[in-house]
CSV table of C-alpha atoms in Angstrom, one decimal:
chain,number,residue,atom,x,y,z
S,24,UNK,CA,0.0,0.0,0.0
S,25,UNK,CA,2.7,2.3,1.3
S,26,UNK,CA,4.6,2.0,-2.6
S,27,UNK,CA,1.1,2.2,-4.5
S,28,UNK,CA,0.5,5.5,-2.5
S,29,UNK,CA,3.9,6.9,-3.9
S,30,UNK,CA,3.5,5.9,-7.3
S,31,UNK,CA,0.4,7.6,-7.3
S,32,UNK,CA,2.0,10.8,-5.7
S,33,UNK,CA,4.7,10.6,-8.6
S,34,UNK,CA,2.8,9.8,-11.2
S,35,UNK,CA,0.3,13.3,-10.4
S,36,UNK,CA,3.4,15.6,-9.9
S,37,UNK,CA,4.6,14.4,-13.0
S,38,UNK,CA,1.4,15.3,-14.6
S,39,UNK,CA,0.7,18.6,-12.7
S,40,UNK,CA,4.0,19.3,-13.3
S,41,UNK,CA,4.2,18.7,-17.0
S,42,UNK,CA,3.2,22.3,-18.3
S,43,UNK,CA,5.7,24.1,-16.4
S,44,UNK,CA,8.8,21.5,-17.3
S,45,UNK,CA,10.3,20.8,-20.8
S,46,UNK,CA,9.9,17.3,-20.6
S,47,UNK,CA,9.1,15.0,-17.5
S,48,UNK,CA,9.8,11.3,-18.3
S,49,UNK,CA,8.8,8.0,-16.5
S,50,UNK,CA,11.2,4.9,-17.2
S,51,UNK,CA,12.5,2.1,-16.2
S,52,UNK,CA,13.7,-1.8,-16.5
S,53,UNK,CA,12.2,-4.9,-15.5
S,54,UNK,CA,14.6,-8.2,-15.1
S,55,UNK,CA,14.2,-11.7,-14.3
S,56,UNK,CA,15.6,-14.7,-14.9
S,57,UNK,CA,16.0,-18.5,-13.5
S,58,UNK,CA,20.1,-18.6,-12.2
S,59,UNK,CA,21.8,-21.4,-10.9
S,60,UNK,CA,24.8,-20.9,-8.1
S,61,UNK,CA,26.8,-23.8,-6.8
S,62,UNK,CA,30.6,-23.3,-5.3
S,63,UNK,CA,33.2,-25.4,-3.7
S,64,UNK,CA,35.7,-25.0,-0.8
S,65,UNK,CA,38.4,-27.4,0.5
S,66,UNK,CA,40.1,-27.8,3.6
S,67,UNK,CA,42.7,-26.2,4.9
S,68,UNK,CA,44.3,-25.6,8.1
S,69,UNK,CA,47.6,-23.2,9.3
S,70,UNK,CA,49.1,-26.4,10.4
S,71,UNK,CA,50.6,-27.8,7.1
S,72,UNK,CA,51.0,-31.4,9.0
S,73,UNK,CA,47.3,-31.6,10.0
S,74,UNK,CA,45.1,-34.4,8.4
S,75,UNK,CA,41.5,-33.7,7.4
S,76,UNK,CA,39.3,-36.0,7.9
S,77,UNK,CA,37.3,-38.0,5.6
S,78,UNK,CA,34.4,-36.0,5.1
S,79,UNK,CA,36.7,-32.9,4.5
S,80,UNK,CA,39.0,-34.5,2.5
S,81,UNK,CA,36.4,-34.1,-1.0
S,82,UNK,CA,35.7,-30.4,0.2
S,83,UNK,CA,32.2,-29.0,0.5
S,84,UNK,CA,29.9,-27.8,-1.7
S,85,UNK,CA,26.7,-25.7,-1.7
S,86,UNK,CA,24.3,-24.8,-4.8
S,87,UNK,CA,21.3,-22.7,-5.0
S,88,UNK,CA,18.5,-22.5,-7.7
S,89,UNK,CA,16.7,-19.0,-7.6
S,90,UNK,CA,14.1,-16.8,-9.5
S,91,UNK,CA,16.8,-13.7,-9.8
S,92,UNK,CA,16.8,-10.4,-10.6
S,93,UNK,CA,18.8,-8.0,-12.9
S,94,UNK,CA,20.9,-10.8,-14.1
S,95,UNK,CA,20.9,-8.4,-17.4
S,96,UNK,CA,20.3,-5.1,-16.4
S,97,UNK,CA,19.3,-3.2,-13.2
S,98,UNK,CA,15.7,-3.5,-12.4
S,99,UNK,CA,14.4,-0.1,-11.5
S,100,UNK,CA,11.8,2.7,-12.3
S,101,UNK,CA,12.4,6.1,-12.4
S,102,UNK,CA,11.1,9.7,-12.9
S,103,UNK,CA,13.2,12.5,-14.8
S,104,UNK,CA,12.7,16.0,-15.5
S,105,UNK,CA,14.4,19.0,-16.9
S,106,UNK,CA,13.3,22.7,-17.4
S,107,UNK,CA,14.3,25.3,-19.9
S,108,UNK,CA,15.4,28.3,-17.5
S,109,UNK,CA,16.5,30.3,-20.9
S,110,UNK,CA,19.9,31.4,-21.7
S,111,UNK,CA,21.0,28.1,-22.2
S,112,UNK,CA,20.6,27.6,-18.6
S,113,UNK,CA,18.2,24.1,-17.0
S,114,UNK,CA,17.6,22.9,-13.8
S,115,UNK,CA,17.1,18.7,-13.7
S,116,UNK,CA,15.8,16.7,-11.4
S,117,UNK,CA,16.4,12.5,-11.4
S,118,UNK,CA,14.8,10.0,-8.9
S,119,UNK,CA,15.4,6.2,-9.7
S,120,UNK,CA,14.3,3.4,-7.5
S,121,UNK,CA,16.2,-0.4,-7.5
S,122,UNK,CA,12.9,-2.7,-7.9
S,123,UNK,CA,12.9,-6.6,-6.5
S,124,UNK,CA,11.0,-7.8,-9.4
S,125,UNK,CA,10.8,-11.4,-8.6
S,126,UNK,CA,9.4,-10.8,-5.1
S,127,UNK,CA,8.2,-7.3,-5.3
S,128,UNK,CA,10.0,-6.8,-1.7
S,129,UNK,CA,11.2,-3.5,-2.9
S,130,UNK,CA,9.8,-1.0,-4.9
S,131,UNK,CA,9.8,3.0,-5.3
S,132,UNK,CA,9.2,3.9,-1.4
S,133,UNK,CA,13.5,4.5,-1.4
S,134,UNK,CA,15.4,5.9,-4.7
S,135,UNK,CA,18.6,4.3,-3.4
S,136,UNK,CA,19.9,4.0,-7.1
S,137,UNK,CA,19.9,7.8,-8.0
S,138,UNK,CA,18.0,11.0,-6.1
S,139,UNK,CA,19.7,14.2,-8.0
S,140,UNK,CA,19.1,17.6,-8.6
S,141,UNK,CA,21.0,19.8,-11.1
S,142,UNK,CA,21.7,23.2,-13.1
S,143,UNK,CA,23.5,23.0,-15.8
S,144,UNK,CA,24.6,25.6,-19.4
S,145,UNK,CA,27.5,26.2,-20.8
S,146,UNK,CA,30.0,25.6,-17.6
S,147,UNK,CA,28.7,22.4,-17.6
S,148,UNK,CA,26.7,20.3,-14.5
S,149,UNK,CA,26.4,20.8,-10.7
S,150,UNK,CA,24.8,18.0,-9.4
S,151,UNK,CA,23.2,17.4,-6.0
S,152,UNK,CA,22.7,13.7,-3.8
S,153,UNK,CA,22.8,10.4,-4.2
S,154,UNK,CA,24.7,9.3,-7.3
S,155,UNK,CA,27.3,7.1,-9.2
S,156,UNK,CA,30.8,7.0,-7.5
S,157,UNK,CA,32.8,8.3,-10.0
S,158,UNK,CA,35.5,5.1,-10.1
S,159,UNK,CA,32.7,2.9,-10.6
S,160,UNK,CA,31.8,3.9,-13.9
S,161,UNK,CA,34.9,2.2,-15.6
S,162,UNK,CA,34.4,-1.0,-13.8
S,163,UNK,CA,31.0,-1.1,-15.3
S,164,UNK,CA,31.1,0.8,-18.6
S,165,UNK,CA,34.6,-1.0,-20.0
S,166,UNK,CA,33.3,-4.6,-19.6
S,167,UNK,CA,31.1,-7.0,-21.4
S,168,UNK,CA,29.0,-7.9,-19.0
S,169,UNK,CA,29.0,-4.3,-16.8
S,170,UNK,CA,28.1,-4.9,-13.4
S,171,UNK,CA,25.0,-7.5,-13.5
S,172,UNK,CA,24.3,-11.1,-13.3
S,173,UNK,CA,27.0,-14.2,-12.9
S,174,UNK,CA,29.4,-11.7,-15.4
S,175,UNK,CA,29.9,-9.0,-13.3
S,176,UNK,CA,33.1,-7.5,-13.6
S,177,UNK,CA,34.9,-9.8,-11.1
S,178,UNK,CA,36.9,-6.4,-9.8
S,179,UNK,CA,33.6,-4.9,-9.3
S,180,UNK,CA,32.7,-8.3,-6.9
S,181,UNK,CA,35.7,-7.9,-5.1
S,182,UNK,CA,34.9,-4.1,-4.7
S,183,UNK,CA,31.7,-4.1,-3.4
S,184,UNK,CA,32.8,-6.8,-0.9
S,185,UNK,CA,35.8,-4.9,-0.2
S,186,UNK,CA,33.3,-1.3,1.0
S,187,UNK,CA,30.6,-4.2,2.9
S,188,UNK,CA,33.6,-5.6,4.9
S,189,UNK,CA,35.0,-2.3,5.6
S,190,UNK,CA,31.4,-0.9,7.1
S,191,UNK,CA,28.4,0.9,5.2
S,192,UNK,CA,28.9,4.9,5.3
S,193,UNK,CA,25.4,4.9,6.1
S,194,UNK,CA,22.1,2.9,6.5
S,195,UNK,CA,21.5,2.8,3.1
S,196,UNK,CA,23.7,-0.2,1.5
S,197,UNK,CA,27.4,-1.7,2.2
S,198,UNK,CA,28.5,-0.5,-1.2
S,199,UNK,CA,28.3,2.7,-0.5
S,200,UNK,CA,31.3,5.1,-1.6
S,201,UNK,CA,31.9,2.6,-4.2
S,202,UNK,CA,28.9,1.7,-6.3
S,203,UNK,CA,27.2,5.4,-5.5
S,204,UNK,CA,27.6,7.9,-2.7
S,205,UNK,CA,25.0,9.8,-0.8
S,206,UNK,CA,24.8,13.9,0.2
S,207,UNK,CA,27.8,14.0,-2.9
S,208,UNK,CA,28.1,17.3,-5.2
S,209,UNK,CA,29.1,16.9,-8.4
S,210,UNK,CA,30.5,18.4,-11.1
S,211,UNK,CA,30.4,17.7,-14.7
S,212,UNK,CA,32.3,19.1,-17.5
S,213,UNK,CA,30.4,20.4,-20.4
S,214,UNK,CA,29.6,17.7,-23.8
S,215,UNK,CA,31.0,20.2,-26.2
S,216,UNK,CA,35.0,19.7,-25.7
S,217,UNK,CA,35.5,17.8,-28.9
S,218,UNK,CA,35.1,14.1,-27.0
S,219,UNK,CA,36.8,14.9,-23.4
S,220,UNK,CA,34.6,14.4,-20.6
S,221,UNK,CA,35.1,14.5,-16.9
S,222,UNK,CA,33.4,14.9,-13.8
S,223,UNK,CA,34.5,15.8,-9.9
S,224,UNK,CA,32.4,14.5,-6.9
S,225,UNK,CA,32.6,15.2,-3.1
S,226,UNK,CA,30.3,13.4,-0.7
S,227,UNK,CA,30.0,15.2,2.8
S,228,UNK,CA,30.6,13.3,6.2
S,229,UNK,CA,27.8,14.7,8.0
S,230,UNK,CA,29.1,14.2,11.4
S,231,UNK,CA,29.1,16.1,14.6
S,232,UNK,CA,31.6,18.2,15.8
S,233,UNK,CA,31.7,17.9,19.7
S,234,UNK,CA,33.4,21.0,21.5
S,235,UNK,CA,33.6,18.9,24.6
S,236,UNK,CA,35.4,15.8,23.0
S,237,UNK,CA,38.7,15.3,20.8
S,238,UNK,CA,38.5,13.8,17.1
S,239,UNK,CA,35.1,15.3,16.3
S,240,UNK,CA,34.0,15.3,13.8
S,241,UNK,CA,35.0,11.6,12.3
S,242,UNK,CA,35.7,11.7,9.1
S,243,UNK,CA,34.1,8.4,8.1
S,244,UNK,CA,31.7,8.6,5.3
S,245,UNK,CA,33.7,11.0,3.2
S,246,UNK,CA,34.5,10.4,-0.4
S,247,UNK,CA,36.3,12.8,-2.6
S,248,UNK,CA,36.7,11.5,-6.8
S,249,UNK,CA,37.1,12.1,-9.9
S,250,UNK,CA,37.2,10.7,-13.9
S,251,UNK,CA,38.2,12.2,-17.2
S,252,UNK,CA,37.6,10.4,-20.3
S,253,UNK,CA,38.1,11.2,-24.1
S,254,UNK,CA,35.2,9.5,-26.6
S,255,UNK,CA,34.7,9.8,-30.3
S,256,UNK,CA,34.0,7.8,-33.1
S,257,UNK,CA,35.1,3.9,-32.1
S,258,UNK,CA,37.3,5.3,-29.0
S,259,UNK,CA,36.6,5.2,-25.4
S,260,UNK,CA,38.7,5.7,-22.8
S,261,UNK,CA,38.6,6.8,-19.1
S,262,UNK,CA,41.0,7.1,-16.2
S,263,UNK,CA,39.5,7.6,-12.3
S,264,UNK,CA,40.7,8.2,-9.0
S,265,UNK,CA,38.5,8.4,-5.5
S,266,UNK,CA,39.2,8.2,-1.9
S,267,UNK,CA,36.9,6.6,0.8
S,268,UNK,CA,36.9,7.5,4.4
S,269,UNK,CA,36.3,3.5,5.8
S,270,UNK,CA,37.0,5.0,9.5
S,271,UNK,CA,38.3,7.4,11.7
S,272,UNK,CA,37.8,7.2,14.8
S,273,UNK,CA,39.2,8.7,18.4
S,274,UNK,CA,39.0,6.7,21.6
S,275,UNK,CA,39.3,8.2,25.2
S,276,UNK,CA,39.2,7.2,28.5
S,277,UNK,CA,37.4,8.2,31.8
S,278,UNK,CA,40.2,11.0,31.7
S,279,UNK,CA,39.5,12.4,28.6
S,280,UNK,CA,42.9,11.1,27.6
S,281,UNK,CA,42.9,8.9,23.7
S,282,UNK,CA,43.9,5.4,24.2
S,283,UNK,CA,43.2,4.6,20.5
S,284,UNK,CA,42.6,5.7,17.4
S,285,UNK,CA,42.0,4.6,14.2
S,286,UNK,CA,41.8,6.1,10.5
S,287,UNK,CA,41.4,3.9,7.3
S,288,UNK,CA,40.9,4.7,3.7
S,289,UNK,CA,40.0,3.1,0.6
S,290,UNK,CA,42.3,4.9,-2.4
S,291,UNK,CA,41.2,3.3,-5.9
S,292,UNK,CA,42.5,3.8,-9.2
S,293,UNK,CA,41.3,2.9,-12.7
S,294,UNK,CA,41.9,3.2,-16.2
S,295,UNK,CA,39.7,1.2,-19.2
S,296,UNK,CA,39.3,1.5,-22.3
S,297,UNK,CA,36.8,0.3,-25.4
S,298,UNK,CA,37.4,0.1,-29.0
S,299,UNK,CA,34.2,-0.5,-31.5
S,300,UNK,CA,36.0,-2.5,-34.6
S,301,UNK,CA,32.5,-3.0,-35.9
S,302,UNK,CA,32.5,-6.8,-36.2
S,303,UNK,CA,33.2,-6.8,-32.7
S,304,UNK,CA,34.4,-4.3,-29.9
S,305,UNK,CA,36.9,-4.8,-27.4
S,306,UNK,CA,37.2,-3.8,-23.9
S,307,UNK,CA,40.0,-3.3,-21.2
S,308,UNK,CA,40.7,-2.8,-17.9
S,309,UNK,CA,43.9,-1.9,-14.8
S,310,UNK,CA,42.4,-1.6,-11.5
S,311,UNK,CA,44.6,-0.9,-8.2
S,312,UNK,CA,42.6,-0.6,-5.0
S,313,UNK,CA,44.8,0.1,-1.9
S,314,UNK,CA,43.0,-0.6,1.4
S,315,UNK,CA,45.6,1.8,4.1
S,316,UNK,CA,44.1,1.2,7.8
S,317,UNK,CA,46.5,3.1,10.0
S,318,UNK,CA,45.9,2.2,14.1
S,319,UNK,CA,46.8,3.6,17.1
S,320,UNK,CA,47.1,2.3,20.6
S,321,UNK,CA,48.4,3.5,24.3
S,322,UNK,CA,51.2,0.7,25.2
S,323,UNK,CA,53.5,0.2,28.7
S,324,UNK,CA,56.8,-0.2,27.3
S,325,UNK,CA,59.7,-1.5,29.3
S,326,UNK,CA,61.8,1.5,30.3
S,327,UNK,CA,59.1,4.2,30.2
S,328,UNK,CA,57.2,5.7,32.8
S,329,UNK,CA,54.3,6.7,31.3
S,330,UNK,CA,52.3,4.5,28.1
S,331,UNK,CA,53.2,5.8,25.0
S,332,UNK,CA,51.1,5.5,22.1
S,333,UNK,CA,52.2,3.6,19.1
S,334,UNK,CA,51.1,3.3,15.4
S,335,UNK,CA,50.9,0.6,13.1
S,336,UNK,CA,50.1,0.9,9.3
S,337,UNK,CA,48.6,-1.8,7.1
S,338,UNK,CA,48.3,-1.5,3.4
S,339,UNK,CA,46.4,-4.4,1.6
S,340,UNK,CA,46.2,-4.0,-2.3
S,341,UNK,CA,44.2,-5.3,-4.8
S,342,UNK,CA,45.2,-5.5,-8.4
S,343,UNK,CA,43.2,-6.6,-11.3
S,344,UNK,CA,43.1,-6.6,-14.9
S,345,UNK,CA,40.0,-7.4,-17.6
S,346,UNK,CA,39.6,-8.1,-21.1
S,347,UNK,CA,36.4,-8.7,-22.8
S,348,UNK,CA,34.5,-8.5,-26.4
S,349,UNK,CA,31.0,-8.2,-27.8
S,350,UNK,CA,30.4,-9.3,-30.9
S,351,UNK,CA,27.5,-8.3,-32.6
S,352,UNK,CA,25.4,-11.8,-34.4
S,353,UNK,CA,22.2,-10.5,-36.4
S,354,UNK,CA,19.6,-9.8,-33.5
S,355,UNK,CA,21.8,-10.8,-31.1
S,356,UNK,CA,25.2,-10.3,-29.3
S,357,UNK,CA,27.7,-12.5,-28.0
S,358,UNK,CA,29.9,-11.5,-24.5
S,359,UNK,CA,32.8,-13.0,-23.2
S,360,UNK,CA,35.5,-11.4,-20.8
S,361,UNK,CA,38.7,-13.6,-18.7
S,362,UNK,CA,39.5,-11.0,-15.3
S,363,UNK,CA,41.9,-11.7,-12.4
S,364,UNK,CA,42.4,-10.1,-9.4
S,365,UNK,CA,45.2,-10.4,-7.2
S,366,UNK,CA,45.6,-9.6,-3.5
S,367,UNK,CA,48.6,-8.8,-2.0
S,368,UNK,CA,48.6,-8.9,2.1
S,369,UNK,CA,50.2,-5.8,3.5
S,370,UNK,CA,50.5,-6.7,7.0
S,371,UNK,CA,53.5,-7.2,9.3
S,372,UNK,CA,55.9,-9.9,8.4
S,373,UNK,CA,54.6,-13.1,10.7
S,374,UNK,CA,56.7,-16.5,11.7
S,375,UNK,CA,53.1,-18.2,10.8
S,376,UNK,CA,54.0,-21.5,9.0
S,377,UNK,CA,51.9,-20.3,5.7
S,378,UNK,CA,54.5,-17.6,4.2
S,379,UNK,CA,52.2,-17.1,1.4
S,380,UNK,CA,49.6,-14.4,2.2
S,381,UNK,CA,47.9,-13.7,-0.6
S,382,UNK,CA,45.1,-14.5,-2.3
S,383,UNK,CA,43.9,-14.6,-6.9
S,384,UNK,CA,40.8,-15.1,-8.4
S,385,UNK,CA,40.6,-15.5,-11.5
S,386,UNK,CA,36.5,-15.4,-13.7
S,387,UNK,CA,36.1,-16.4,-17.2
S,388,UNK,CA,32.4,-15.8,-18.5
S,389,UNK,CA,30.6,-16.1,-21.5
S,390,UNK,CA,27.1,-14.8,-22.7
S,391,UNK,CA,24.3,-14.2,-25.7
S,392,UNK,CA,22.2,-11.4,-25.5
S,393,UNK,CA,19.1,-12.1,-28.2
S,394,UNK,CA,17.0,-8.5,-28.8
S,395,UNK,CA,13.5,-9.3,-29.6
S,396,UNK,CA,13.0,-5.7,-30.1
S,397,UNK,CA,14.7,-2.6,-29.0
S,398,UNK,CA,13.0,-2.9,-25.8
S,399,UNK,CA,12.9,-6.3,-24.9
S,400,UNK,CA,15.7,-8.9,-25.2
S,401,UNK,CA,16.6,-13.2,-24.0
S,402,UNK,CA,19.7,-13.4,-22.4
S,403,UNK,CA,22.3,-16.1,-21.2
S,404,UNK,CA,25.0,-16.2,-19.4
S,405,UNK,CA,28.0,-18.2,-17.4
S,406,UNK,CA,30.0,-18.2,-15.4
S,407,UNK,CA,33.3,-20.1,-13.8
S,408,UNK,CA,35.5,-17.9,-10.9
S,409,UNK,CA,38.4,-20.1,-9.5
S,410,UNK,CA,40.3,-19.0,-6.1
S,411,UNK,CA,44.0,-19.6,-5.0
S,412,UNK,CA,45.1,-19.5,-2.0
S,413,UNK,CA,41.4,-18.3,-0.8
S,414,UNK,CA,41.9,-19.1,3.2
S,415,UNK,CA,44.0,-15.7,3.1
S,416,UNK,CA,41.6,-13.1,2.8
S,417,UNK,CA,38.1,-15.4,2.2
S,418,UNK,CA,35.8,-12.5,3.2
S,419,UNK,CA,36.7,-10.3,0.3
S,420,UNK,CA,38.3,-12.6,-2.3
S,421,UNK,CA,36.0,-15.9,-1.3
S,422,UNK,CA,32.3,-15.2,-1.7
S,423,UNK,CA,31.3,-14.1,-4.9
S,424,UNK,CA,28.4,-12.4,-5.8
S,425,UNK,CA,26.0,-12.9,-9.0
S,426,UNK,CA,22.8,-11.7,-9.8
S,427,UNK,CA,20.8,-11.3,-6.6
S,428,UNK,CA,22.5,-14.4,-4.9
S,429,UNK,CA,26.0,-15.0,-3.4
S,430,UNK,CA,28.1,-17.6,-4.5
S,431,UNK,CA,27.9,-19.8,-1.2
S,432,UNK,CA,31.2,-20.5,-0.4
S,433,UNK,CA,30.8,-24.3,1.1
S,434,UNK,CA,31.7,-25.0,4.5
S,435,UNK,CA,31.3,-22.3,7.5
S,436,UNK,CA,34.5,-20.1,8.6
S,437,UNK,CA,38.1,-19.9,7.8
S,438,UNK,CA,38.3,-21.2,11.6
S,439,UNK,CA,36.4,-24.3,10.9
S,440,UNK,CA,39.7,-24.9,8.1
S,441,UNK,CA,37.4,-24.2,4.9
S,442,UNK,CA,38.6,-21.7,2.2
S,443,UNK,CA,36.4,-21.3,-0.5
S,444,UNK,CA,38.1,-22.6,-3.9
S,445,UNK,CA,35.9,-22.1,-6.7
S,446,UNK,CA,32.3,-21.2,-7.9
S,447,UNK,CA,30.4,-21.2,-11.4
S,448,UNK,CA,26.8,-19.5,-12.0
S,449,UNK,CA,24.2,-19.4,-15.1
S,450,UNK,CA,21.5,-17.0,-16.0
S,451,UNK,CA,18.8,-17.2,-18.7
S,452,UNK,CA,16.4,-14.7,-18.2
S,453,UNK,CA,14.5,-11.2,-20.1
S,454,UNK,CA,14.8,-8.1,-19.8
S,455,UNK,CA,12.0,-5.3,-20.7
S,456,UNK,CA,12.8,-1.5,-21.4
S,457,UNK,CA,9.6,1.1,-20.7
């Protein structure tokens, strides 16, 4: 009842509304499909002498058979708007809402995909709320596959896993400040600049300054970034750079003295690229993402009278590459793209019996995308992720996401001695364009 009502609200300011804009537009997307999800883990343990036992010896498996969603493109419906202001000046407005198709569990009570408003003329765009990181566009523009179903750019898995395990900027998803970032202003350059394009984006903390305590405000939430791209004719090519605030935090005691601290950011990097041949058109892709988490702590050392506080840095780094190709068949279009990410542990040197600390995935998928019309379109699509080494960093690297559905990793924690090894998913679906 409660998203009926808002439609209704929507749909009559878009029509009382419609004299006084130069256009107002309703759109949207709605994508389902059958998917398949299985994955395998296999024991391991620190202790390079231990035995498994017979049940862990063949590893463990898990599979999962699900009506998904978006395993082509992004369910969602939205509302857009723009008005002539007159000297080439126009002021935009653009709410878009992620829809749960296949259970209708979420629908347009919460535009958590875009909520913007804009001017923009000759200088270009200033652009208001909830939008698009700007380093996530080339993980999603300069592949295949983009960011949806079993294909998903496997450095935009690792990505989103990366922002959910370092802790949600706010209540509206774990991927925030990488997929899209809330109470951001952006700006974008202007379309006339004979193919360059760009675009700078600031996303404010929000927090509260305290006169009465130390460390206020925390900087956690804040996300400064930035892309600039040239495009014309066959060419496409973009290079981005953001920073995420994962934490900062003071701690004090009854004194009002800090014991702790801690400050951690997420810096990423990108540059891709796409070239249209015509028979086919290739795409490519360097990713670094550097996860620095610098802590602090109040220690008795021998020899000192008083605790002194200490510092230790730890930079983890995750470094992947794609390649990928469309190729256009009649009607239809083939997909395929081979990614690997590697992670390279950045902690203090340990006497743990496992010297090897990292951890590489590797994804290989393949797909057919058949367009019964311009709006509506059959697709298919696998695919096969294998993990080395996965017990080193199995929250981030291990489980997989596709479609709507993780890729289970078998077996429970890295405690337990399980590290997830591989998984493989499949999506045949449609997808409809209003």
């Amino acid at each position: 009842m409660k998203q009926h009502h808002a439609l209704s609200a929507l749909a009559l300011l878009a029509a009382g509304t419609a004299s006084a804009q130069s256009s107002v537009t309703v759109f949207g997307i709605v994508d389902v499909g059958i998917s398949r999800y299985t994955s395998k883990s296999t024991y391991h343990s620190p202790n390079p002498f231990a035995v498994p036992s017979a049940s862990a010896a063949g590893g463990a498996k898990k599979s999962q058979t699900a009506m998904s969603n978006s395993g082509y493109a992004g369910s969602r419906i939205g509302f857009r708007g723009t008005e002539d202001l007159g000297g080439g000046l126009a002021a935009s407005f653009w709410l878009e809402s992620g829809i749960s198709n296949d259970d209708g569990a979420k629908g347009i009570d919460n535009f958590n995909r875009r909520s913007t408003v804009s001017l923009s003329g000759p200088f270009g765009e200033v652009r208001l709320g909830r939008d698009y990181a700007a380093t996530f566009w080339n993980d999603t523009v300069f592949s295949p596959f983009g960011t949806q179903g079993v294909g998903t750019n496997l450095m935009a898995n690792i990505n989103s896993r990366l922002a959910a395990a370092a802790g949600p900027r706010s209540v509206v998803g774990a991927t925030d400040n990488y997929v899209r970032t809330g109470n951001s202003i952006g700006y974008f350059l202007p379309p006339n600049l004979g193919g360059v394009y760009g675009q700078l984006q600031y996303a404010l903390h929000e927090n509260t300054k305290r006169s009465d305590q130390a460390g206020t405000p925390s900087a956690k939430g804040r996300f400064v970034g930035g892309r600039v791209g040239y495009a014309q004719g066959p060419l496409d090519m973009a290079v981005a750079y953001s920073q995420s605030t994962a934490a900062d935090s003071t701690t004090l005691n009854a004194l009002g003295l800090v014991t702790a601290t801690q400050a951690r950011k997420i810096n990423s990097l990108n540059l891709g690229a796409s070239y249209d041949f015509g028979p086919a058109k290739l795409f490519g892709e360097l990713s670094r993402v550097q996860d620095q988490n610098e802590t602090g702590a109040l220690q008795n050392l021998p020899g000192l009278a008083a605790p002194l506080m200490t510092t230790t840095t730890r930079k983890d780094r995750y470094d992947g590459y794609l390649l990928g190709v469309s190729v256009p068949v009649g009607p239809g279009l083939i997909r395929a793209s081979y990614a690997s990410v590697k992670y390279k542990n950045g902690a203090p040197a340990t006497t743990d019996l496992n010297s090897n600390r990292d951890t590489t995935a590797n994804q290989i998928a393949l797909g057919y995308v058949h367009n019964l019309s311009k709006r509506t379109a059959l697709y298919a699509s696998v695919s096969r992720i294998r993990i080395k080494n996965g017990w080193n960093n199995p929250g981030v690297m291990g489980a997989i996401t596709g479609g709507s559905v993780s890729y289970l990793t078998g077996g429970t924690a890295q405690a337990a001695g399980w590290a997830p090894r591989s998984s493989m998913g499949y999506d045949v679906g449609i997808r409809h364009a209003f």
